[in-house]
Amino acid sequence: MEIRYDNKVCIFAPLSAKLDKRTCIRLFSKLSNEQKQIGLDLSYVQDCTIDFCEALTEVAKEKNIGIFNIPSDIFALFNIMNIDKCTNLFVSELDFEENSRRLIHRKFSFV
């Protein structure tokens, strides 16, 4: 896991291709101790388990987490599970640092 500190943000980048239960425990234990704004870079991740999604929603209740560089499969899963309602999703690291251009899933329907 790579951890980068900037002026006001801390960015965590898991280096494993799959975020399973063991990786989640390690990631979120370090993430919960951080005081700065937290960014999660998923550029190396290709797959995640339900344990990651559940742990993310639990930690997001206490911390403000921004997620960026999300692969399309994981992004579709985040939209289905409404994770975009509890965390901030961004396309790139620059969008996260500027806190602009969030990815929002709107559920429109025809009447």
PDB file of N, CA and C in Angstrom:
ATOM      1  N   MET A   1       0.842  -1.165   0.000  1.00  0.00           N
ATOM      2  CA  MET A   1       0.000   0.000   0.000  1.00  0.00           C
ATOM      3  C   MET A   1       0.894   1.236   0.000  1.00  0.00           C
ATOM      4  N   GLU A   2       0.553   2.164  -0.852  1.00  0.00           N
ATOM      5  CA  GLU A   2       1.293   3.410  -0.952  1.00  0.00           C
ATOM      6  C   GLU A   2       0.496   4.502  -0.255  1.00  0.00           C
ATOM      7  N   ILE A   3       1.169   5.284   0.592  1.00  0.00           N
ATOM      8  CA  ILE A   3       0.526   6.385   1.299  1.00  0.00           C
ATOM      9  C   ILE A   3       1.294   7.663   0.967  1.00  0.00           C
ATOM     10  N   ARG A   4       0.571   8.656   0.445  1.00  0.00           N
ATOM     11  CA  ARG A   4       1.192   9.937   0.095  1.00  0.00           C
ATOM     12  C   ARG A   4       0.528  11.045   0.889  1.00  0.00           C
ATOM     13  N   TYR A   5       1.354  11.931   1.422  1.00  0.00           N
ATOM     14  CA  TYR A   5       0.853  13.085   2.165  1.00  0.00           C
ATOM     15  C   TYR A   5       1.113  14.352   1.373  1.00  0.00           C
ATOM     16  N   ASP A   6       0.080  15.155   1.189  1.00  0.00           N
ATOM     17  CA  ASP A   6       0.210  16.471   0.595  1.00  0.00           C
ATOM     18  C   ASP A   6      -0.084  17.499   1.679  1.00  0.00           C
ATOM     19  N   ASN A   7      -0.299  18.733   1.283  1.00  0.00           N
ATOM     20  CA  ASN A   7      -0.528  19.800   2.264  1.00  0.00           C
ATOM     21  C   ASN A   7      -1.708  19.515   3.178  1.00  0.00           C
ATOM     22  N   LYS A   8      -2.850  19.222   2.588  1.00  0.00           N
ATOM     23  CA  LYS A   8      -4.052  19.024   3.406  1.00  0.00           C
ATOM     24  C   LYS A   8      -4.748  17.694   3.160  1.00  0.00           C
ATOM     25  N   VAL A   9      -4.175  16.827   2.314  1.00  0.00           N
ATOM     26  CA  VAL A   9      -4.800  15.543   2.006  1.00  0.00           C
ATOM     27  C   VAL A   9      -3.817  14.397   2.222  1.00  0.00           C
ATOM     28  N   CYS A  10      -4.382  13.237   2.464  1.00  0.00           N
ATOM     29  CA  CYS A  10      -3.623  11.994   2.572  1.00  0.00           C
ATOM     30  C   CYS A  10      -4.229  11.021   1.572  1.00  0.00           C
ATOM     31  N   ILE A  11      -3.393  10.484   0.680  1.00  0.00           N
ATOM     32  CA  ILE A  11      -3.883   9.619  -0.379  1.00  0.00           C
ATOM     33  C   ILE A  11      -3.369   8.207  -0.165  1.00  0.00           C
ATOM     34  N   PHE A  12      -4.303   7.260  -0.090  1.00  0.00           N
ATOM     35  CA  PHE A  12      -3.994   5.848   0.049  1.00  0.00           C
ATOM     36  C   PHE A  12      -4.172   5.177  -1.309  1.00  0.00           C
ATOM     37  N   ALA A  13      -3.179   4.400  -1.736  1.00  0.00           N
ATOM     38  CA  ALA A  13      -3.255   3.692  -3.012  1.00  0.00           C
ATOM     39  C   ALA A  13      -2.954   2.218  -2.769  1.00  0.00           C
ATOM     40  N   PRO A  14      -3.982   1.361  -2.693  1.00  0.00           N
ATOM     41  CA  PRO A  14      -3.731  -0.078  -2.552  1.00  0.00           C
ATOM     42  C   PRO A  14      -3.033  -0.605  -3.805  1.00  0.00           C
ATOM     43  N   LEU A  15      -1.989  -1.378  -3.617  1.00  0.00           N
ATOM     44  CA  LEU A  15      -1.213  -1.896  -4.738  1.00  0.00           C
ATOM     45  C   LEU A  15      -1.630  -3.299  -5.151  1.00  0.00           C
ATOM     46  N   SER A  16      -2.573  -3.892  -4.450  1.00  0.00           N
ATOM     47  CA  SER A  16      -3.044  -5.225  -4.820  1.00  0.00           C
ATOM     48  C   SER A  16      -4.171  -5.111  -5.848  1.00  0.00           C
ATOM     49  N   ALA A  17      -4.282  -6.122  -6.689  1.00  0.00           N
ATOM     50  CA  ALA A  17      -5.288  -6.096  -7.747  1.00  0.00           C
ATOM     51  C   ALA A  17      -6.690  -6.390  -7.213  1.00  0.00           C
ATOM     52  N   LYS A  18      -6.780  -7.073  -6.079  1.00  0.00           N
ATOM     53  CA  LYS A  18      -8.082  -7.420  -5.508  1.00  0.00           C
ATOM     54  C   LYS A  18      -8.151  -6.940  -4.072  1.00  0.00           C
ATOM     55  N   LEU A  19      -9.228  -6.247  -3.740  1.00  0.00           N
ATOM     56  CA  LEU A  19      -9.441  -5.785  -2.375  1.00  0.00           C
ATOM     57  C   LEU A  19     -10.336  -6.794  -1.661  1.00  0.00           C
ATOM     58  N   ASP A  20      -9.704  -7.689  -0.921  1.00  0.00           N
ATOM     59  CA  ASP A  20     -10.438  -8.705  -0.178  1.00  0.00           C
ATOM     60  C   ASP A  20     -10.506  -8.311   1.295  1.00  0.00           C
ATOM     61  N   LYS A  21     -10.971  -9.227   2.126  1.00  0.00           N
ATOM     62  CA  LYS A  21     -11.193  -8.923   3.538  1.00  0.00           C
ATOM     63  C   LYS A  21      -9.901  -8.565   4.260  1.00  0.00           C
ATOM     64  N   ARG A  22      -8.834  -9.292   4.008  1.00  0.00           N
ATOM     65  CA  ARG A  22      -7.552  -9.040   4.676  1.00  0.00           C
ATOM     66  C   ARG A  22      -6.994  -7.666   4.297  1.00  0.00           C
ATOM     67  N   THR A  23      -7.072  -7.334   3.035  1.00  0.00           N
ATOM     68  CA  THR A  23      -6.597  -6.033   2.564  1.00  0.00           C
ATOM     69  C   THR A  23      -7.446  -4.904   3.130  1.00  0.00           C
ATOM     70  N   CYS A  24      -8.746  -5.135   3.225  1.00  0.00           N
ATOM     71  CA  CYS A  24      -9.657  -4.120   3.764  1.00  0.00           C
ATOM     72  C   CYS A  24      -9.364  -3.810   5.216  1.00  0.00           C
ATOM     73  N   ILE A  25      -9.116  -4.836   5.999  1.00  0.00           N
ATOM     74  CA  ILE A  25      -8.821  -4.624   7.414  1.00  0.00           C
ATOM     75  C   ILE A  25      -7.567  -3.779   7.571  1.00  0.00           C
ATOM     76  N   ARG A  26      -6.560  -4.107   6.789  1.00  0.00           N
ATOM     77  CA  ARG A  26      -5.295  -3.367   6.854  1.00  0.00           C
ATOM     78  C   ARG A  26      -5.471  -1.931   6.368  1.00  0.00           C
ATOM     79  N   LEU A  27      -6.190  -1.750   5.279  1.00  0.00           N
ATOM     80  CA  LEU A  27      -6.400  -0.426   4.705  1.00  0.00           C
ATOM     81  C   LEU A  27      -7.211   0.467   5.632  1.00  0.00           C
ATOM     82  N   PHE A  28      -8.339  -0.021   6.114  1.00  0.00           N
ATOM     83  CA  PHE A  28      -9.234   0.821   6.899  1.00  0.00           C
ATOM     84  C   PHE A  28      -8.748   1.031   8.331  1.00  0.00           C
ATOM     85  N   SER A  29      -7.859   0.179   8.828  1.00  0.00           N
ATOM     86  CA  SER A  29      -7.270   0.457  10.142  1.00  0.00           C
ATOM     87  C   SER A  29      -6.325   1.651  10.050  1.00  0.00           C
ATOM     88  N   LYS A  30      -5.566   1.747   8.960  1.00  0.00           N
ATOM     89  CA  LYS A  30      -4.698   2.911   8.764  1.00  0.00           C
ATOM     90  C   LYS A  30      -5.515   4.144   8.404  1.00  0.00           C
ATOM     91  N   LEU A  31      -6.552   3.957   7.631  1.00  0.00           N
ATOM     92  CA  LEU A  31      -7.378   5.056   7.170  1.00  0.00           C
ATOM     93  C   LEU A  31      -8.155   5.699   8.320  1.00  0.00           C
ATOM     94  N   SER A  32      -8.584   4.920   9.282  1.00  0.00           N
ATOM     95  CA  SER A  32      -9.392   5.461  10.380  1.00  0.00           C
ATOM     96  C   SER A  32      -8.563   6.284  11.360  1.00  0.00           C
ATOM     97  N   ASN A  33      -7.236   6.118  11.361  1.00  0.00           N
ATOM     98  CA  ASN A  33      -6.376   6.885  12.256  1.00  0.00           C
ATOM     99  C   ASN A  33      -5.939   8.216  11.664  1.00  0.00           C
ATOM    100  N   GLU A  34      -6.260   8.468  10.426  1.00  0.00           N
ATOM    101  CA  GLU A  34      -5.800   9.671   9.734  1.00  0.00           C
ATOM    102  C   GLU A  34      -6.683  10.865  10.069  1.00  0.00           C
ATOM    103  N   GLN A  35      -6.068  12.043  10.246  1.00  0.00           N
ATOM    104  CA  GLN A  35      -6.799  13.257  10.600  1.00  0.00           C
ATOM    105  C   GLN A  35      -7.055  14.171   9.394  1.00  0.00           C
ATOM    106  N   LYS A  36      -6.257  14.035   8.341  1.00  0.00           N
ATOM    107  CA  LYS A  36      -6.415  14.880   7.159  1.00  0.00           C
ATOM    108  C   LYS A  36      -7.564  14.363   6.288  1.00  0.00           C
ATOM    109  N   GLN A  37      -7.866  15.123   5.221  1.00  0.00           N
ATOM    110  CA  GLN A  37      -8.853  14.659   4.247  1.00  0.00           C
ATOM    111  C   GLN A  37      -8.277  13.438   3.535  1.00  0.00           C
ATOM    112  N   ILE A  38      -9.102  12.419   3.338  1.00  0.00           N
ATOM    113  CA  ILE A  38      -8.621  11.134   2.853  1.00  0.00           C
ATOM    114  C   ILE A  38      -9.045  10.910   1.405  1.00  0.00           C
ATOM    115  N   GLY A  39      -8.067  10.486   0.604  1.00  0.00           N
ATOM    116  CA  GLY A  39      -8.322  10.112  -0.778  1.00  0.00           C
ATOM    117  C   GLY A  39      -7.930   8.664  -0.987  1.00  0.00           C
ATOM    118  N   LEU A  40      -8.711   7.955  -1.765  1.00  0.00           N
ATOM    119  CA  LEU A  40      -8.458   6.544  -2.045  1.00  0.00           C
ATOM    120  C   LEU A  40      -8.275   6.381  -3.550  1.00  0.00           C
ATOM    121  N   ASP A  41      -7.052   6.039  -3.960  1.00  0.00           N
ATOM    122  CA  ASP A  41      -6.705   5.891  -5.368  1.00  0.00           C
ATOM    123  C   ASP A  41      -6.847   4.427  -5.757  1.00  0.00           C
ATOM    124  N   LEU A  42      -7.802   4.123  -6.633  1.00  0.00           N
ATOM    125  CA  LEU A  42      -8.066   2.744  -7.037  1.00  0.00           C
ATOM    126  C   LEU A  42      -7.496   2.417  -8.419  1.00  0.00           C
ATOM    127  N   SER A  43      -6.420   3.078  -8.824  1.00  0.00           N
ATOM    128  CA  SER A  43      -5.882   2.870 -10.165  1.00  0.00           C
ATOM    129  C   SER A  43      -5.281   1.484 -10.354  1.00  0.00           C
ATOM    130  N   TYR A  44      -4.773   0.845  -9.303  1.00  0.00           N
ATOM    131  CA  TYR A  44      -4.191  -0.493  -9.415  1.00  0.00           C
ATOM    132  C   TYR A  44      -5.199  -1.608  -9.167  1.00  0.00           C
ATOM    133  N   VAL A  45      -6.361  -1.274  -8.649  1.00  0.00           N
ATOM    134  CA  VAL A  45      -7.361  -2.267  -8.252  1.00  0.00           C
ATOM    135  C   VAL A  45      -8.174  -2.699  -9.463  1.00  0.00           C
ATOM    136  N   GLN A  46      -8.403  -4.006  -9.588  1.00  0.00           N
ATOM    137  CA  GLN A  46      -9.217  -4.536 -10.676  1.00  0.00           C
ATOM    138  C   GLN A  46     -10.503  -5.182 -10.177  1.00  0.00           C
ATOM    139  N   ASP A  47     -10.532  -5.579  -8.898  1.00  0.00           N
ATOM    140  CA  ASP A  47     -11.689  -6.279  -8.354  1.00  0.00           C
ATOM    141  C   ASP A  47     -11.788  -5.975  -6.869  1.00  0.00           C
ATOM    142  N   CYS A  48     -13.010  -5.970  -6.351  1.00  0.00           N
ATOM    143  CA  CYS A  48     -13.202  -5.803  -4.906  1.00  0.00           C
ATOM    144  C   CYS A  48     -14.327  -6.725  -4.444  1.00  0.00           C
ATOM    145  N   THR A  49     -14.282  -7.092  -3.189  1.00  0.00           N
ATOM    146  CA  THR A  49     -15.283  -7.985  -2.616  1.00  0.00           C
ATOM    147  C   THR A  49     -16.339  -7.166  -1.873  1.00  0.00           C
ATOM    148  N   ILE A  50     -17.371  -7.843  -1.424  1.00  0.00           N
ATOM    149  CA  ILE A  50     -18.430  -7.183  -0.665  1.00  0.00           C
ATOM    150  C   ILE A  50     -17.899  -6.679   0.673  1.00  0.00           C
ATOM    151  N   ASP A  51     -16.842  -7.304   1.198  1.00  0.00           N
ATOM    152  CA  ASP A  51     -16.231  -6.847   2.447  1.00  0.00           C
ATOM    153  C   ASP A  51     -15.693  -5.429   2.304  1.00  0.00           C
ATOM    154  N   PHE A  52     -15.103  -5.137   1.148  1.00  0.00           N
ATOM    155  CA  PHE A  52     -14.597  -3.783   0.908  1.00  0.00           C
ATOM    156  C   PHE A  52     -15.732  -2.771   0.884  1.00  0.00           C
ATOM    157  N   CYS A  53     -16.803  -3.075   0.204  1.00  0.00           N
ATOM    158  CA  CYS A  53     -17.938  -2.151   0.100  1.00  0.00           C
ATOM    159  C   CYS A  53     -18.582  -1.904   1.461  1.00  0.00           C
ATOM    160  N   GLU A  54     -18.743  -2.942   2.243  1.00  0.00           N
ATOM    161  CA  GLU A  54     -19.335  -2.783   3.573  1.00  0.00           C
ATOM    162  C   GLU A  54     -18.424  -1.996   4.504  1.00  0.00           C
ATOM    163  N   ALA A  55     -17.125  -2.282   4.464  1.00  0.00           N
ATOM    164  CA  ALA A  55     -16.179  -1.550   5.311  1.00  0.00           C
ATOM    165  C   ALA A  55     -16.098  -0.085   4.887  1.00  0.00           C
ATOM    166  N   LEU A  56     -16.184   0.162   3.592  1.00  0.00           N
ATOM    167  CA  LEU A  56     -16.136   1.531   3.090  1.00  0.00           C
ATOM    168  C   LEU A  56     -17.331   2.340   3.580  1.00  0.00           C
ATOM    169  N   THR A  57     -18.515   1.774   3.540  1.00  0.00           N
ATOM    170  CA  THR A  57     -19.695   2.505   4.007  1.00  0.00           C
ATOM    171  C   THR A  57     -19.643   2.753   5.509  1.00  0.00           C
ATOM    172  N   GLU A  58     -19.079   1.823   6.265  1.00  0.00           N
ATOM    173  CA  GLU A  58     -18.955   2.015   7.716  1.00  0.00           C
ATOM    174  C   GLU A  58     -17.966   3.125   8.056  1.00  0.00           C
ATOM    175  N   VAL A  59     -16.818   3.129   7.405  1.00  0.00           N
ATOM    176  CA  VAL A  59     -15.809   4.154   7.669  1.00  0.00           C
ATOM    177  C   VAL A  59     -16.267   5.510   7.143  1.00  0.00           C
ATOM    178  N   ALA A  60     -17.013   5.527   6.068  1.00  0.00           N
ATOM    179  CA  ALA A  60     -17.489   6.782   5.478  1.00  0.00           C
ATOM    180  C   ALA A  60     -18.497   7.495   6.376  1.00  0.00           C
ATOM    181  N   LYS A  61     -19.086   6.792   7.321  1.00  0.00           N
ATOM    182  CA  LYS A  61     -19.989   7.435   8.273  1.00  0.00           C
ATOM    183  C   LYS A  61     -19.228   8.363   9.209  1.00  0.00           C
ATOM    184  N   GLU A  62     -17.951   8.056   9.459  1.00  0.00           N
ATOM    185  CA  GLU A  62     -17.138   8.840  10.386  1.00  0.00           C
ATOM    186  C   GLU A  62     -16.154   9.767   9.680  1.00  0.00           C
ATOM    187  N   LYS A  63     -15.676   9.366   8.515  1.00  0.00           N
ATOM    188  CA  LYS A  63     -14.641  10.112   7.797  1.00  0.00           C
ATOM    189  C   LYS A  63     -15.166  10.598   6.452  1.00  0.00           C
ATOM    190  N   ASN A  64     -14.579  11.687   5.975  1.00  0.00           N
ATOM    191  CA  ASN A  64     -14.897  12.196   4.643  1.00  0.00           C
ATOM    192  C   ASN A  64     -13.890  11.583   3.675  1.00  0.00           C
ATOM    193  N   ILE A  65     -14.342  10.664   2.840  1.00  0.00           N
ATOM    194  CA  ILE A  65     -13.459   9.920   1.945  1.00  0.00           C
ATOM    195  C   ILE A  65     -13.797  10.270   0.501  1.00  0.00           C
ATOM    196  N   GLY A  66     -12.760  10.535  -0.277  1.00  0.00           N
ATOM    197  CA  GLY A  66     -12.911  10.751  -1.703  1.00  0.00           C
ATOM    198  C   GLY A  66     -12.228   9.620  -2.455  1.00  0.00           C
ATOM    199  N   ILE A  67     -12.888   9.071  -3.455  1.00  0.00           N
ATOM    200  CA  ILE A  67     -12.345   7.943  -4.219  1.00  0.00           C
ATOM    201  C   ILE A  67     -12.187   8.391  -5.669  1.00  0.00           C
ATOM    202  N   PHE A  68     -11.037   8.065  -6.261  1.00  0.00           N
ATOM    203  CA  PHE A  68     -10.793   8.456  -7.649  1.00  0.00           C
ATOM    204  C   PHE A  68     -10.046   7.364  -8.388  1.00  0.00           C
ATOM    205  N   ASN A  69      -9.938   7.508  -9.720  1.00  0.00           N
ATOM    206  CA  ASN A  69      -9.341   6.503 -10.615  1.00  0.00           C
ATOM    207  C   ASN A  69     -10.039   5.152 -10.457  1.00  0.00           C
ATOM    208  N   ILE A  70     -11.341   5.163 -10.538  1.00  0.00           N
ATOM    209  CA  ILE A  70     -12.155   3.970 -10.296  1.00  0.00           C
ATOM    210  C   ILE A  70     -12.335   3.204 -11.608  1.00  0.00           C
ATOM    211  N   PRO A  71     -12.007   1.914 -11.622  1.00  0.00           N
ATOM    212  CA  PRO A  71     -12.273   1.108 -12.831  1.00  0.00           C
ATOM    213  C   PRO A  71     -13.780   1.008 -13.084  1.00  0.00           C
ATOM    214  N   SER A  72     -14.151   0.784 -14.333  1.00  0.00           N
ATOM    215  CA  SER A  72     -15.568   0.821 -14.715  1.00  0.00           C
ATOM    216  C   SER A  72     -16.396  -0.267 -14.027  1.00  0.00           C
ATOM    217  N   ASP A  73     -15.833  -1.451 -13.825  1.00  0.00           N
ATOM    218  CA  ASP A  73     -16.585  -2.517 -13.151  1.00  0.00           C
ATOM    219  C   ASP A  73     -16.894  -2.149 -11.703  1.00  0.00           C
ATOM    220  N   ILE A  74     -15.918  -1.587 -11.030  1.00  0.00           N
ATOM    221  CA  ILE A  74     -16.105  -1.199  -9.630  1.00  0.00           C
ATOM    222  C   ILE A  74     -17.032   0.011  -9.546  1.00  0.00           C
ATOM    223  N   PHE A  75     -16.944   0.917 -10.511  1.00  0.00           N
ATOM    224  CA  PHE A  75     -17.835   2.074 -10.532  1.00  0.00           C
ATOM    225  C   PHE A  75     -19.294   1.642 -10.689  1.00  0.00           C
ATOM    226  N   ALA A  76     -19.546   0.663 -11.534  1.00  0.00           N
ATOM    227  CA  ALA A  76     -20.906   0.148 -11.697  1.00  0.00           C
ATOM    228  C   ALA A  76     -21.400  -0.480 -10.391  1.00  0.00           C
ATOM    229  N   LEU A  77     -20.530  -1.195  -9.703  1.00  0.00           N
ATOM    230  CA  LEU A  77     -20.884  -1.789  -8.415  1.00  0.00           C
ATOM    231  C   LEU A  77     -21.178  -0.712  -7.370  1.00  0.00           C
ATOM    232  N   PHE A  78     -20.368   0.347  -7.351  1.00  0.00           N
ATOM    233  CA  PHE A  78     -20.604   1.459  -6.431  1.00  0.00           C
ATOM    234  C   PHE A  78     -21.961   2.105  -6.685  1.00  0.00           C
ATOM    235  N   ASN A  79     -22.343   2.250  -7.951  1.00  0.00           N
ATOM    236  CA  ASN A  79     -23.641   2.848  -8.275  1.00  0.00           C
ATOM    237  C   ASN A  79     -24.796   1.955  -7.846  1.00  0.00           C
ATOM    238  N   ILE A  80     -24.657   0.661  -8.044  1.00  0.00           N
ATOM    239  CA  ILE A  80     -25.715  -0.265  -7.643  1.00  0.00           C
ATOM    240  C   ILE A  80     -25.893  -0.280  -6.131  1.00  0.00           C
ATOM    241  N   MET A  81     -24.785  -0.216  -5.403  1.00  0.00           N
ATOM    242  CA  MET A  81     -24.825  -0.281  -3.939  1.00  0.00           C
ATOM    243  C   MET A  81     -24.992   1.091  -3.284  1.00  0.00           C
ATOM    244  N   ASN A  82     -25.164   2.138  -4.088  1.00  0.00           N
ATOM    245  CA  ASN A  82     -25.357   3.509  -3.595  1.00  0.00           C
ATOM    246  C   ASN A  82     -24.202   4.002  -2.731  1.00  0.00           C
ATOM    247  N   ILE A  83     -23.002   3.604  -3.057  1.00  0.00           N
ATOM    248  CA  ILE A  83     -21.834   4.073  -2.309  1.00  0.00           C
ATOM    249  C   ILE A  83     -21.547   5.530  -2.633  1.00  0.00           C
ATOM    250  N   ASP A  84     -22.003   5.990  -3.781  1.00  0.00           N
ATOM    251  CA  ASP A  84     -21.806   7.397  -4.134  1.00  0.00           C
ATOM    252  C   ASP A  84     -22.592   8.332  -3.215  1.00  0.00           C
ATOM    253  N   LYS A  85     -23.525   7.800  -2.432  1.00  0.00           N
ATOM    254  CA  LYS A  85     -24.290   8.619  -1.492  1.00  0.00           C
ATOM    255  C   LYS A  85     -23.533   8.875  -0.189  1.00  0.00           C
ATOM    256  N   CYS A  86     -22.570   8.008   0.154  1.00  0.00           N
ATOM    257  CA  CYS A  86     -21.841   8.179   1.416  1.00  0.00           C
ATOM    258  C   CYS A  86     -20.396   8.630   1.217  1.00  0.00           C
ATOM    259  N   THR A  87     -19.847   8.489   0.022  1.00  0.00           N
ATOM    260  CA  THR A  87     -18.497   8.958  -0.270  1.00  0.00           C
ATOM    261  C   THR A  87     -18.535   9.854  -1.499  1.00  0.00           C
ATOM    262  N   ASN A  88     -17.453  10.549  -1.729  1.00  0.00           N
ATOM    263  CA  ASN A  88     -17.334  11.394  -2.911  1.00  0.00           C
ATOM    264  C   ASN A  88     -16.531  10.646  -3.964  1.00  0.00           C
ATOM    265  N   LEU A  89     -17.091  10.498  -5.157  1.00  0.00           N
ATOM    266  CA  LEU A  89     -16.417   9.809  -6.249  1.00  0.00           C
ATOM    267  C   LEU A  89     -15.942  10.835  -7.269  1.00  0.00           C
ATOM    268  N   PHE A  90     -14.682  10.702  -7.696  1.00  0.00           N
ATOM    269  CA  PHE A  90     -14.085  11.620  -8.654  1.00  0.00           C
ATOM    270  C   PHE A  90     -13.429  10.831  -9.773  1.00  0.00           C
ATOM    271  N   VAL A  91     -13.189  11.492 -10.912  1.00  0.00           N
ATOM    272  CA  VAL A  91     -12.525  10.849 -12.036  1.00  0.00           C
ATOM    273  C   VAL A  91     -11.024  10.800 -11.809  1.00  0.00           C
ATOM    274  N   SER A  92     -10.430  11.912 -11.386  1.00  0.00           N
ATOM    275  CA  SER A  92      -8.975  11.984 -11.267  1.00  0.00           C
ATOM    276  C   SER A  92      -8.559  12.558  -9.913  1.00  0.00           C
ATOM    277  N   GLU A  93      -7.266  12.482  -9.665  1.00  0.00           N
ATOM    278  CA  GLU A  93      -6.715  13.014  -8.423  1.00  0.00           C
ATOM    279  C   GLU A  93      -6.835  14.535  -8.371  1.00  0.00           C
ATOM    280  N   LEU A  94      -6.699  15.179  -9.505  1.00  0.00           N
ATOM    281  CA  LEU A  94      -6.833  16.635  -9.564  1.00  0.00           C
ATOM    282  C   LEU A  94      -8.243  17.069  -9.174  1.00  0.00           C
ATOM    283  N   ASP A  95      -9.250  16.353  -9.641  1.00  0.00           N
ATOM    284  CA  ASP A  95     -10.628  16.661  -9.258  1.00  0.00           C
ATOM    285  C   ASP A  95     -10.826  16.478  -7.758  1.00  0.00           C
ATOM    286  N   PHE A  96     -10.205  15.455  -7.201  1.00  0.00           N
ATOM    287  CA  PHE A  96     -10.311  15.220  -5.762  1.00  0.00           C
ATOM    288  C   PHE A  96      -9.670  16.356  -4.981  1.00  0.00           C
ATOM    289  N   GLU A  97      -8.473  16.768  -5.373  1.00  0.00           N
ATOM    290  CA  GLU A  97      -7.775  17.825  -4.646  1.00  0.00           C
ATOM    291  C   GLU A  97      -8.501  19.155  -4.747  1.00  0.00           C
ATOM    292  N   GLU A  98      -9.134  19.426  -5.885  1.00  0.00           N
ATOM    293  CA  GLU A  98      -9.904  20.657  -6.052  1.00  0.00           C
ATOM    294  C   GLU A  98     -11.320  20.536  -5.487  1.00  0.00           C
ATOM    295  N   ASN A  99     -11.738  19.312  -5.175  1.00  0.00           N
ATOM    296  CA  ASN A  99     -13.086  19.010  -4.687  1.00  0.00           C
ATOM    297  C   ASN A  99     -14.145  19.531  -5.668  1.00  0.00           C
ATOM    298  N   SER A 100     -13.936  19.182  -6.925  1.00  0.00           N
ATOM    299  CA  SER A 100     -14.860  19.618  -7.971  1.00  0.00           C
ATOM    300  C   SER A 100     -15.131  18.462  -8.922  1.00  0.00           C
ATOM    301  N   ARG A 101     -16.194  18.577  -9.693  1.00  0.00           N
ATOM    302  CA  ARG A 101     -16.570  17.590 -10.704  1.00  0.00           C
ATOM    303  C   ARG A 101     -16.754  16.189 -10.112  1.00  0.00           C
ATOM    304  N   ARG A 102     -17.630  16.103  -9.125  1.00  0.00           N
ATOM    305  CA  ARG A 102     -17.963  14.807  -8.527  1.00  0.00           C
ATOM    306  C   ARG A 102     -18.774  13.968  -9.493  1.00  0.00           C
ATOM    307  N   LEU A 103     -18.614  12.643  -9.378  1.00  0.00           N
ATOM    308  CA  LEU A 103     -19.438  11.711 -10.146  1.00  0.00           C
ATOM    309  C   LEU A 103     -20.680  11.401  -9.319  1.00  0.00           C
ATOM    310  N   ILE A 104     -21.828  11.739  -9.862  1.00  0.00           N
ATOM    311  CA  ILE A 104     -23.082  11.532  -9.147  1.00  0.00           C
ATOM    312  C   ILE A 104     -23.988  10.664 -10.002  1.00  0.00           C
ATOM    313  N   HIS A 105     -24.531   9.630  -9.401  1.00  0.00           N
ATOM    314  CA  HIS A 105     -25.455   8.733 -10.103  1.00  0.00           C
ATOM    315  C   HIS A 105     -26.873   9.176  -9.791  1.00  0.00           C
ATOM    316  N   ARG A 106     -27.555   9.670 -10.793  1.00  0.00           N
ATOM    317  CA  ARG A 106     -28.935  10.114 -10.608  1.00  0.00           C
ATOM    318  C   ARG A 106     -29.862   9.067 -11.217  1.00  0.00           C
ATOM    319  N   LYS A 107     -30.895   8.742 -10.487  1.00  0.00           N
ATOM    320  CA  LYS A 107     -31.837   7.729 -10.948  1.00  0.00           C
ATOM    321  C   LYS A 107     -33.065   8.406 -11.531  1.00  0.00           C
ATOM    322  N   PHE A 108     -32.983   8.726 -12.802  1.00  0.00           N
ATOM    323  CA  PHE A 108     -34.115   9.348 -13.497  1.00  0.00           C
ATOM    324  C   PHE A 108     -35.057   8.265 -13.990  1.00  0.00           C
ATOM    325  N   SER A 109     -36.316   8.618 -14.070  1.00  0.00           N
ATOM    326  CA  SER A 109     -37.288   7.698 -14.640  1.00  0.00           C
ATOM    327  C   SER A 109     -38.314   8.515 -15.430  1.00  0.00           C
ATOM    328  N   PHE A 110     -38.877   7.895 -16.442  1.00  0.00           N
ATOM    329  CA  PHE A 110     -39.890   8.538 -17.259  1.00  0.00           C
ATOM    330  C   PHE A 110     -41.248   8.348 -16.611  1.00  0.00           C
ATOM    331  N   VAL A 111     -42.038   9.408 -16.653  1.00  0.00           N
ATOM    332  CA  VAL A 111     -43.370   9.348 -16.062  1.00  0.00           C
ATOM    333  C   VAL A 111     -44.407   9.376 -17.162  1.00  0.00           C
TER     334      VAL A 111
END
